[in-house]
């Protein structure tokens, strides 16, 4: 079949009733350029004109109603601005009052007492009588009422469109004209028959007709289902093809050996038994790295699920195959902590671990860069300074990005260039992301999940306390410290006002000091204004147990690991988002002691804040929290996804249509597995569709 241009690609000005001026408006205001765009300009709801309501059934809850009755009186009353036309309409069950403030003279002449009308509008009450102002009126003759009942589409419009007489009504008219012109062959089906029948979907042409002008609710729902599925399916197909291409054509380093480093570590140095999830993920990573394709994997693990050790062992595999690795963290504190735990865990293994950050001295930096370039360093940890162009590796085989799934495509691409054959890339999330986002916004990556915590972890008990309970809260912290534990006290960081944050923190610090005047209660403080040596020194004292309390802004948010800390107090907890609260809370509950997280807030809270606090108190499960977060905030608000345009589905909603997304993902993957070139007869429709719309896709930005 040849791809001859379809009537749908005609410029919108060629539609009867449009013309150049209106076309210009449609383009500017609604991005409607072609017939197809108009067809895909969907109504956001329908006004139900299929029902006739009895007047005595109208209540204060009623919104839009349609009533049929006889006008029994009609008169103009009031003066000047209060001048109005009032009619009484009786339908045999009661009286409905109709009021107009405009067009009064003309209406008074055209409406007639004693005749029957179908009336439509928003119902209200005035002095206990139901009333509609400015109703739509249509005279009816006995017996033909039903013929005109329908669901009227309501389109999103802009003020400009309305002002130029292109409001929702006019758009509906244009769409109607267009649909009259089209026949089934003009709207080619793009989903294979097998998919249509598996998911009970109606055809594409039918769906377009029914989404605009359904005869009943069911028709509309059928159309909606079909078109939502199409959106999700096509997007999953595109993502699937990106993964497929990478798997089939990208050349990757082959790590087929598991050698001395790995084995020595695994057999004699592993400090604990790996969890089932850790083993499974390691297996997935080993398989990727041995496959000859470049790995691009997102590792999603809950806070404390033990991602670091998985990273470490993956880097040992690289080492066994003669390759270097780099391990990047979002903050210097975290990079240093990784450096320390890697060095200690690997002390008996013949690999060289070093750290490079912004605060490395010039001399040190020079030496490290050289040792990296000549291959003496096996594992280089550090901040994102590691991806700068001046950091050259002799043979970089694996790059791990910790605690940051937002590590962008551009940054990833930079990594890929660090070796002649791109190194394998493993991105580890700070907290779980909802599966729907993983499938859409990050759908080009393969991903692994660690949904199991190491054994013996006790869930952190989380409570919400109001400001006035502060003395009791402090007493509790004191009692925990007396038992030999440590505590975090966290202050919010609102970037718009660094000065205010700083003042709050200092005030807080003084308050904390006042609560703990006796000896034995030492305080560390870490905040963004400190030099990194200072931060490091304060952190160090807390890690060693020289200080019992860590007062901090969210700089310690990610990664920090002090198992003896058993209490976390979060000040102004209402100002934090869910992922952040969960991530913070993850700093406690890392040891064998029972741990607590106290969310301190002011008394008056917004509904959303209350909801967040409730969720935090009810679960420790990061995957659940991520889902809730998405529900509360909606996909449009999730950072980093809006600009990407990836989630701009016209109809589908990844929260409400989660099940459908899974189904779409499944069937798209099935097609790619069975017929990656779309050469089978049943898939021809898909191929044609993808070719036709190539270049218009948002997905092209990803690969
Ligand atoms: P995260 O996934 O949040 O980065 P970490 O890698 O920092 O978690 O691990 C959290 C803590 O759990 C560390 O103290 C680590 O030593 C410990 N840990 C990791 N895996 C296991 C395991 N299989 N058994 C016991 N403790 C473990
Ligand atoms: Mg970590």
XYZ file of C-alpha atoms and ligand atoms in Angstrom:
731
model
C 0.000 0.000 0.000
C 1.305 3.422 -0.828
C 1.062 6.294 1.537
C -0.884 8.741 -0.490
C -1.752 11.812 1.530
C -5.024 11.336 3.278
C -7.794 13.889 3.266
C -7.019 14.248 6.957
C -3.792 16.042 6.214
C -5.636 18.841 4.369
C -5.067 22.303 5.837
C -7.946 23.325 8.040
C -8.749 26.411 5.916
C -10.127 24.116 3.235
C -12.934 23.038 5.500
C -16.266 24.594 4.666
C -16.936 27.400 7.123
C -13.296 28.029 8.036
C -11.390 30.155 5.538
C -8.033 31.888 6.013
C -8.948 34.189 8.910
C -10.521 31.544 11.082
C -7.801 29.091 10.110
C -5.251 31.521 11.421
C -7.037 31.720 14.755
C -7.428 27.969 14.987
C -3.723 27.525 14.412
C -2.617 30.161 16.869
C -5.107 29.467 19.603
C -5.744 25.767 19.409
C -2.865 24.341 17.359
C -5.364 23.076 14.813
C -3.582 23.011 11.459
C -5.179 20.151 9.606
C -8.435 18.235 9.379
C -6.789 15.623 11.533
C -5.985 18.140 14.249
C -9.602 19.204 14.326
C -10.689 15.603 14.571
C -8.354 15.158 17.505
C -9.556 18.310 19.219
C -11.667 16.419 21.685
C -14.605 17.697 23.708
C -13.853 17.671 27.416
C -17.450 16.847 28.281
C -20.923 16.583 26.883
C -24.067 18.299 27.966
C -26.676 15.660 28.430
C -29.671 16.600 26.360
C -31.010 13.106 26.227
C -33.048 13.418 29.377
C -36.188 15.371 30.117
C -36.525 16.298 33.770
C -39.795 16.915 35.560
C -39.852 20.305 37.207
C -40.765 18.837 40.596
C -37.553 16.792 40.419
C -35.304 19.819 40.226
C -33.342 20.237 43.446
C -30.561 22.515 44.602
C -28.179 19.744 43.513
C -29.384 19.815 39.922
C -27.035 21.364 37.407
C -28.034 21.442 33.757
C -31.580 20.356 33.021
C -33.822 19.949 30.076
C -37.509 20.536 30.653
C -40.471 20.455 28.292
C -43.506 22.573 29.181
C -45.943 25.279 28.241
C -45.324 28.989 28.747
C -48.175 30.335 30.860
C -47.071 33.911 31.303
C -44.516 36.232 29.722
C -43.788 39.804 30.796
C -41.111 42.446 30.962
C -40.635 43.804 34.465
C -38.261 46.162 36.296
C -36.555 49.362 35.264
C -33.219 50.232 33.699
C -30.571 47.729 34.768
C -33.130 45.622 36.588
C -35.223 45.333 33.454
C -35.841 41.709 32.543
C -38.112 39.310 30.720
C -39.734 36.704 32.955
C -41.660 33.665 31.784
C -43.480 30.924 33.664
C -43.253 27.424 32.275
C -45.510 24.579 33.472
C -44.874 20.933 32.682
C -47.719 19.424 34.710
C -45.507 18.696 37.721
C -44.576 22.223 38.703
C -43.581 25.706 37.711
C -40.221 26.779 36.315
C -39.300 30.422 36.028
C -37.271 31.624 33.027
C -35.421 34.932 33.090
C -33.572 36.998 30.505
C -31.654 40.196 31.001
C -30.547 40.644 27.424
C -32.215 40.547 24.055
C -35.450 41.122 25.909
C -37.501 42.894 23.244
C -36.710 40.410 20.549
C -37.373 37.410 22.811
C -40.655 38.820 24.019
C -41.876 38.921 20.438
C -40.612 35.488 19.414
C -41.845 33.488 22.424
C -45.555 32.816 22.822
C -47.792 32.164 25.791
C -49.646 28.884 25.391
C -47.019 27.140 23.274
C -44.750 24.277 24.257
C -40.958 24.614 24.469
C -37.962 22.495 25.170
C -35.836 24.465 27.592
C -32.226 23.798 28.509
C -29.982 25.508 31.044
C -28.424 25.615 34.443
C -31.020 25.359 37.165
C -31.048 27.565 40.214
C -33.568 28.608 42.817
C -35.117 31.991 43.401
C -37.563 32.367 46.329
C -38.103 28.594 46.398
C -39.013 28.471 42.728
C -36.687 26.705 40.299
C -35.302 29.098 37.777
C -33.138 29.166 34.683
C -31.616 32.347 33.405
C -30.891 32.656 29.714
C -32.076 29.139 28.842
C -31.786 27.729 25.365
C -35.323 27.610 23.933
C -36.777 25.475 21.219
C -40.414 25.249 20.340
C -41.744 21.704 20.145
C -44.666 20.172 18.400
C -46.277 17.083 19.845
C -44.673 13.785 18.956
C -41.310 14.942 17.595
C -39.582 15.638 20.875
C -37.306 12.581 20.914
C -35.781 13.281 17.550
C -33.655 16.132 18.831
C -32.346 14.589 21.993
C -28.570 14.246 22.024
C -25.321 14.705 23.913
C -23.867 18.041 22.980
C -20.062 18.220 22.918
C -18.353 20.973 24.870
C -14.910 21.957 23.593
C -12.152 23.752 25.378
C -12.012 27.254 24.024
C -10.041 30.383 24.614
C -11.334 33.897 25.122
C -9.807 34.916 21.824
C -11.582 32.167 19.970
C -14.864 33.072 21.607
C -14.429 36.755 20.905
C -13.964 35.968 17.220
C -17.059 33.831 17.109
C -15.184 30.549 17.305
C -16.415 29.293 20.657
C -17.275 25.726 21.547
C -20.523 25.818 19.576
C -18.766 26.820 16.382
C -16.063 24.226 16.857
C -18.780 21.635 17.284
C -20.296 22.770 13.995
C -16.973 22.533 12.160
C -16.299 19.103 13.593
C -19.761 18.038 12.543
C -19.140 19.297 8.994
C -15.845 17.427 8.879
C -17.348 14.180 10.087
C -20.078 14.455 7.448
C -17.358 14.583 4.778
C -15.402 11.620 6.051
C -16.089 8.022 5.375
C -14.574 4.974 6.962
C -11.818 4.703 4.375
C -10.557 8.206 5.134
C -9.741 7.314 8.707
C -7.521 4.290 8.422
C -7.426 1.904 11.291
C -4.037 1.870 12.983
C -4.472 -0.931 15.488
C -4.110 -4.565 14.447
C -7.338 -6.549 14.456
C -5.984 -8.868 17.107
C -5.456 -5.947 19.478
C -8.930 -4.587 18.753
C -10.549 -7.876 19.524
C -8.445 -8.703 22.583
C -9.348 -5.465 24.288
C -12.835 -5.103 22.808
C -12.094 -1.833 21.098
C -14.234 -0.155 18.480
C -12.756 0.932 15.153
C -10.952 4.215 14.721
C -13.467 5.881 12.415
C -16.335 4.945 14.658
C -14.417 6.164 17.686
C -13.905 9.616 16.204
C -17.584 9.943 15.394
C -18.651 8.793 18.793
C -16.262 10.826 20.850
C -17.625 14.013 19.319
C -21.266 13.129 18.764
C -22.309 10.116 20.789
C -25.927 9.087 20.760
C -25.703 7.905 24.322
C -23.275 7.680 27.180
C -22.139 4.185 26.266
C -21.128 5.242 22.787
C -19.023 7.976 24.275
C -17.362 5.617 26.741
C -16.568 3.123 23.993
C -14.951 5.848 21.928
C -13.005 7.160 24.872
C -11.688 3.732 25.712
C -10.578 3.074 22.177
C -8.797 6.407 21.700
C -7.124 6.326 25.103
C -5.839 2.876 24.375
C -4.509 4.046 21.045
C -2.560 6.887 22.675
C -1.007 4.650 25.271
C -0.347 1.843 22.849
C 1.356 3.984 20.230
C 3.547 5.652 22.849
C 4.514 2.304 24.332
C 5.267 0.993 20.884
C 7.609 3.890 20.208
C 9.409 3.458 23.527
C 9.587 -0.246 22.906
C 11.259 0.374 19.562
C 13.831 2.647 21.191
C 14.733 -0.125 23.613
C 14.660 -2.690 20.854
C 16.998 -0.700 18.642
C 19.418 -0.214 21.466
C 19.324 -3.891 22.277
C 19.825 -4.947 18.696
C 22.225 -2.432 17.288
C 24.159 -0.730 20.062
C 27.474 -2.346 20.608
C 28.332 -2.920 24.229
C 31.361 -4.046 26.146
C 31.164 -7.721 26.917
C 31.828 -8.581 30.549
C 31.643 -12.324 30.348
C 34.007 -13.123 33.180
C 33.296 -13.370 36.844
C 36.787 -13.358 38.262
C 38.945 -13.046 41.338
C 37.783 -9.683 42.582
C 34.134 -10.610 42.522
C 34.636 -14.085 43.896
C 37.011 -13.038 46.647
C 34.573 -10.365 47.730
C 31.541 -12.583 47.465
C 33.061 -15.533 49.295
C 35.145 -13.873 51.971
C 34.239 -10.220 52.365
C 30.525 -9.853 52.002
C 29.366 -8.563 55.397
C 25.894 -10.061 55.142
C 23.755 -12.411 53.128
C 22.286 -10.666 50.088
C 18.532 -10.254 49.969
C 16.589 -12.073 47.280
C 15.966 -8.777 45.518
C 19.655 -7.891 45.537
C 20.550 -11.270 44.036
C 17.900 -10.958 41.370
C 18.981 -7.464 40.356
C 22.656 -8.451 40.269
C 21.728 -11.275 37.956
C 19.872 -8.850 35.665
C 22.858 -6.536 35.593
C 25.308 -9.349 34.908
C 23.153 -10.565 32.095
C 23.021 -7.085 30.565
C 26.737 -6.541 30.829
C 27.519 -9.915 29.347
C 25.118 -9.581 26.447
C 27.274 -7.556 24.103
C 24.763 -4.710 24.192
C 25.174 -1.529 26.102
C 23.290 -1.568 29.385
C 20.992 1.346 30.208
C 19.244 0.319 33.349
C 17.223 2.124 35.968
C 17.467 0.507 39.362
C 14.545 1.411 41.537
C 14.977 0.585 45.148
C 13.324 1.779 48.255
C 15.338 3.770 50.755
C 17.626 1.381 52.619
C 17.070 -1.561 50.288
C 20.832 -1.868 49.830
C 21.584 -0.439 46.419
C 25.177 0.419 47.274
C 26.340 -3.159 47.571
C 24.724 -3.986 44.246
C 26.645 -1.104 42.706
C 29.840 -2.283 44.308
C 29.525 -5.829 43.053
C 28.697 -4.649 39.554
C 31.864 -2.585 39.589
C 33.842 -5.648 40.624
C 32.570 -7.471 37.567
C 33.832 -4.586 35.452
C 37.184 -4.802 37.242
C 37.403 -8.531 36.618
C 37.001 -7.826 32.935
C 39.728 -5.209 32.951
C 37.545 -2.117 33.060
C 37.300 0.931 35.273
C 34.089 2.188 36.872
C 32.847 5.499 38.125
C 30.286 5.952 40.869
C 28.578 9.328 41.001
C 26.590 10.832 43.855
C 24.526 14.024 43.898
C 26.269 15.593 46.896
C 29.767 15.713 48.224
C 28.763 14.291 51.595
C 27.267 11.303 49.932
C 30.206 10.844 47.563
C 32.541 10.834 50.517
C 30.417 8.367 52.387
C 30.380 6.050 49.394
C 34.097 6.418 49.096
C 34.545 5.448 52.706
C 32.257 2.461 52.663
C 33.650 1.194 49.349
C 37.222 1.556 50.595
C 36.404 -0.301 53.754
C 34.418 -3.084 52.084
C 37.092 -3.516 49.432
C 40.100 -3.316 51.728
C 41.072 -6.937 50.979
C 40.399 -6.744 47.268
C 43.145 -5.687 44.848
C 41.342 -2.665 43.428
C 42.141 1.027 43.832
C 39.293 3.272 44.948
C 39.651 7.052 44.872
C 37.425 10.085 45.208
C 37.280 13.234 43.131
C 35.034 16.148 44.083
C 34.894 19.894 43.734
C 36.864 20.310 46.904
C 39.767 18.058 45.999
C 42.928 20.169 46.037
C 44.523 21.102 42.735
C 47.453 18.836 43.396
C 45.262 15.912 44.361
C 43.044 16.510 41.392
C 45.950 16.449 38.998
C 47.252 13.240 40.469
C 43.827 11.572 40.350
C 43.154 12.648 36.794
C 46.452 11.178 35.765
C 45.873 7.922 37.604
C 42.424 7.701 36.044
C 43.795 8.283 32.585
C 46.513 5.680 32.910
C 44.207 3.122 34.467
C 45.706 2.893 37.956
C 42.379 3.767 39.516
C 39.797 0.999 39.297
C 36.852 2.757 40.895
C 36.475 6.504 40.900
C 33.782 7.899 43.152
C 32.717 11.508 43.252
C 30.130 14.072 42.414
C 28.965 14.894 38.925
C 32.347 16.520 38.401
C 33.220 13.062 37.129
C 31.433 13.573 33.851
C 33.326 16.746 33.016
C 35.263 16.520 29.811
C 38.640 16.761 31.490
C 38.104 13.470 33.300
C 39.527 10.870 30.954
C 39.522 7.181 31.647
C 41.814 4.622 30.180
C 38.951 2.187 29.854
C 35.660 3.149 31.438
C 33.368 0.145 31.440
C 30.612 1.025 33.878
C 29.155 4.299 35.086
C 26.802 4.297 38.064
C 24.678 7.282 38.949
C 23.419 7.065 42.505
C 20.283 8.554 44.009
C 19.238 10.437 40.962
C 16.815 9.160 38.421
C 16.531 12.631 36.965
C 19.978 12.302 35.563
C 19.018 13.568 32.152
C 19.372 12.089 28.726
C 21.978 14.697 27.824
C 24.092 13.795 30.814
C 23.758 10.133 30.032
C 24.857 10.842 26.497
C 27.946 12.567 27.863
C 28.806 9.406 29.709
C 28.404 7.327 26.627
C 31.240 9.212 25.010
C 33.664 8.427 27.804
C 34.848 5.295 26.141
C 35.266 4.215 22.554
C 32.502 1.708 23.083
C 29.967 3.325 25.406
C 30.240 2.161 28.992
C 27.332 0.422 30.634
C 25.123 2.800 32.588
C 23.231 2.069 35.770
C 21.019 4.800 37.205
C 19.791 4.270 40.759
C 16.767 6.167 42.065
C 16.694 7.971 45.379
C 13.193 6.752 46.102
C 10.871 4.614 44.052
C 8.958 6.208 41.240
C 5.447 5.065 40.366
C 5.357 2.280 37.863
C 3.264 4.339 35.488
C 6.011 6.957 35.351
C 8.641 4.298 34.936
C 6.668 2.994 31.970
C 6.160 6.367 30.337
C 8.650 9.041 31.357
C 11.522 6.585 31.758
C 10.216 3.980 29.395
C 13.317 4.054 27.222
C 15.358 2.463 30.019
C 15.261 -1.118 31.153
C 14.517 -1.337 34.770
C 15.012 -3.400 37.857
C 13.178 -3.220 41.138
C 14.411 -3.859 44.665
C 11.291 -4.101 46.747
C 12.727 -5.961 49.694
C 14.530 -4.573 52.713
C 17.381 -6.438 54.423
C 16.096 -8.724 57.155
C 15.701 -7.476 60.699
C 14.638 -3.979 59.789
C 11.926 -2.679 62.042
C 9.519 -0.303 60.377
C 10.016 3.273 61.512
C 7.154 4.454 63.709
C 5.956 7.758 62.331
C 3.806 10.249 64.199
C 2.433 13.690 63.507
C 2.674 16.257 66.310
C 1.603 19.887 66.488
C 3.848 22.721 67.473
C 2.441 22.857 71.023
C 3.718 19.356 71.755
C 7.323 20.434 71.206
C 8.381 20.057 74.876
C 7.182 16.443 74.989
C 8.862 15.722 71.656
C 12.147 17.100 72.948
C 11.824 15.061 76.131
C 11.346 11.976 74.034
C 14.466 12.728 71.997
C 16.341 13.237 75.231
C 15.257 9.853 76.540
C 16.390 8.134 73.330
C 19.785 9.814 73.479
C 20.145 8.725 77.073
C 19.715 5.162 75.786
C 22.768 5.728 73.622
C 21.087 6.662 70.335
C 21.394 9.666 68.070
C 18.852 12.035 66.554
C 18.400 14.153 63.435
C 16.521 17.446 63.546
C 15.704 18.645 60.060
C 14.684 22.113 58.907
C 13.043 22.829 55.575
C 14.892 24.468 52.784
C 12.905 26.712 50.565
C 15.144 27.807 47.812
C 13.370 31.094 47.134
C 14.499 32.458 50.435
C 17.875 31.126 51.424
C 18.234 33.920 53.952
C 15.029 33.039 55.754
C 15.968 29.371 55.776
C 19.280 30.178 57.297
C 17.713 32.330 59.999
C 15.209 29.579 60.792
C 17.943 27.050 61.068
C 19.996 29.250 63.397
C 16.962 29.968 65.538
C 16.252 26.261 65.611
C 19.806 25.500 66.581
C 19.623 27.901 69.519
C 16.320 26.361 70.581
C 17.719 22.864 70.428
C 20.724 23.973 72.440
C 18.406 25.442 75.057
C 16.532 22.151 75.324
C 19.707 20.176 75.913
C 21.811 22.227 78.289
C 23.359 19.365 80.254
C 26.657 17.711 79.270
C 26.481 14.614 77.104
C 24.314 16.274 74.462
C 26.537 17.530 71.694
C 25.219 18.992 68.498
C 26.492 18.894 64.913
C 25.108 21.277 62.368
C 25.258 20.967 58.599
C 23.868 23.490 56.149
C 24.341 24.823 52.675
C 26.397 27.845 53.639
C 29.212 25.842 55.119
C 32.357 25.019 53.235
C 32.464 21.387 52.355
C 35.335 20.636 54.748
C 33.212 22.090 57.515
C 30.213 20.022 56.471
C 32.370 16.969 56.286
C 33.864 17.550 59.742
C 30.433 17.976 61.306
C 29.109 14.929 59.551
C 32.127 12.941 60.636
C 31.603 13.824 64.302
C 28.027 12.634 64.081
C 28.966 9.428 62.274
C 31.591 8.665 64.919
C 29.104 9.335 67.696
C 30.985 12.318 69.114
C 27.800 14.327 68.696
C 24.349 13.022 69.479
C 22.222 15.467 67.582
C 22.462 16.467 63.959
C 20.737 19.737 63.163
C 20.520 20.114 59.439
C 18.725 21.381 56.419
C 17.857 18.852 53.783
C 21.465 18.627 52.616
C 21.596 15.290 54.374
C 18.463 14.221 52.563
C 19.854 11.473 50.442
C 21.986 8.510 51.159
C 23.536 9.270 54.542
C 23.937 6.147 56.620
C 24.293 6.359 60.417
C 22.707 3.170 61.766
C 22.827 4.316 65.387
C 20.515 7.259 64.700
C 17.036 6.243 65.827
C 15.031 9.473 65.893
C 14.284 11.955 63.198
C 12.404 15.131 63.945
C 11.230 16.999 60.862
C 10.381 20.633 61.528
C 7.606 22.272 59.475
C 6.943 18.900 57.940
C 3.974 20.322 56.031
C 6.434 22.107 53.760
C 7.967 18.913 52.443
C 6.763 16.778 49.584
C 6.138 13.068 50.031
C 9.242 11.725 48.294
C 11.397 14.059 50.327
C 9.777 13.070 53.620
C 10.206 9.430 52.758
C 13.811 9.923 51.763
C 14.519 11.828 54.993
C 12.833 9.220 57.101
C 15.024 6.634 55.413
C 17.965 8.000 57.426
C 16.624 6.245 60.517
C 15.633 2.641 60.963
C 18.980 1.496 59.582
C 20.207 -0.193 62.718
C 18.774 -2.860 64.967
C 17.031 -0.370 67.277
C 13.427 0.674 67.011
C 13.293 4.021 65.251
C 10.956 6.992 65.194
C 10.113 9.775 62.830
C 8.251 12.778 64.214
C 6.557 15.161 61.827
C 6.145 18.484 63.565
C 3.759 21.022 62.018
C 1.755 24.103 62.751
C -1.897 23.597 63.642
C -3.685 24.829 60.545
C -2.878 22.722 57.531
C -4.076 22.496 53.959
C -6.000 19.415 52.927
C -3.102 18.206 50.774
C -0.625 18.619 53.621
C -2.917 16.654 55.933
C -3.155 13.917 53.350
C 0.631 13.738 52.978
C 1.154 13.490 56.719
C -1.499 10.814 56.994
C 0.179 8.740 54.309
C 3.563 9.082 55.969
C 2.132 7.906 59.282
C 0.381 4.960 57.690
C 3.093 3.321 55.587
C 6.838 2.815 55.247
C 6.562 1.485 51.737
C 8.240 3.795 49.250
C 6.458 2.261 46.283
C 3.072 2.984 47.845
C 4.123 6.494 48.763
C 5.278 7.169 45.227
C 1.876 6.111 43.884
C 0.051 8.325 46.365
C 2.281 11.231 45.531
C 1.414 10.898 41.889
C -2.278 10.713 42.768
C -2.173 13.854 44.860
C -0.023 15.926 42.570
C -1.049 14.582 39.220
C 1.361 13.694 36.443
C 1.669 17.252 35.206
C 3.340 18.302 38.396
C 5.976 15.684 38.631
C 9.215 17.487 38.082
C 11.130 16.848 34.943
C 8.262 15.233 33.131
C 6.302 18.288 32.112
C 8.886 19.834 29.835
C 9.574 16.501 28.293
C 6.079 16.453 26.835
C 6.127 12.736 27.346
C 3.075 12.727 29.520
C 1.003 15.076 27.424
C -1.587 12.572 26.463
C -4.721 14.166 25.108
C -7.139 11.715 26.651
C -5.318 9.145 28.699
C -4.329 9.812 32.251
C -1.587 7.651 33.641
C -3.180 7.608 37.070
C -6.747 6.738 36.152
C -5.793 4.582 33.222
C -3.084 2.604 34.895
C -4.551 -0.762 33.974
C -4.926 0.269 30.382
C -1.327 1.470 30.330
C -0.196 -1.954 31.489
C -2.277 -3.620 28.804
C -0.955 -1.251 26.154
C 2.582 -1.894 27.280
C 2.038 -5.626 27.189
C 0.538 -5.754 23.736
C 3.058 -3.302 22.272
C 5.924 -5.384 23.609
C 4.339 -8.523 22.254
C 4.210 -7.061 18.782
C 7.829 -5.917 18.954
C 8.906 -9.364 20.110
C 6.994 -11.170 17.393
C 7.407 -8.791 14.520
C 10.032 -6.094 15.088
C 9.925 -4.935 11.469
C 6.142 -4.824 11.408
C 6.240 -6.882 8.282
C 3.430 -9.251 9.124
C 0.193 -8.549 7.296
C -1.763 -7.803 10.448
C 0.720 -5.133 11.491
C 0.816 -3.242 8.235
C -1.687 -0.724 9.551
C 0.659 0.107 12.396
C 3.617 0.497 10.139
C 1.759 2.866 7.851
C 0.558 4.905 10.758
C 4.002 5.231 12.301
C 5.536 6.199 8.957
C 2.848 8.744 8.290
C 3.293 10.433 11.618
C 7.035 10.140 11.801
C 8.618 13.446 12.637
C 5.598 14.517 14.598
C 6.458 12.350 17.528
C 7.634 13.610 20.871
C 9.559 10.400 21.179
C 12.112 11.399 18.639
C 13.488 13.688 21.327
C 14.424 10.781 23.473
C 16.651 8.613 21.401
P 20.108 2.466 49.772
O 19.413 1.502 48.885
O 19.162 3.392 50.449
O 21.241 3.174 49.090
P 22.251 1.329 51.314
O 22.962 0.706 50.184
O 22.825 2.560 51.894
O 20.730 1.580 50.945
O 22.074 0.227 52.447
C 21.454 0.533 53.654
C 22.056 -0.257 54.803
O 21.700 -1.624 54.690
C 23.563 -0.220 54.836
O 23.971 -0.073 56.191
C 23.965 -1.560 54.302
O 25.198 -1.998 54.812
C 22.845 -2.452 54.768
N 22.582 -3.611 53.925
C 22.530 -3.647 52.583
N 22.222 -4.881 52.130
C 22.064 -5.655 53.232
C 21.731 -7.029 53.438
N 21.516 -7.856 52.419
N 21.663 -7.475 54.715
C 21.875 -6.641 55.738
N 22.193 -5.350 55.626
C 22.288 -4.845 54.382
Mg 22.047 4.834 48.668
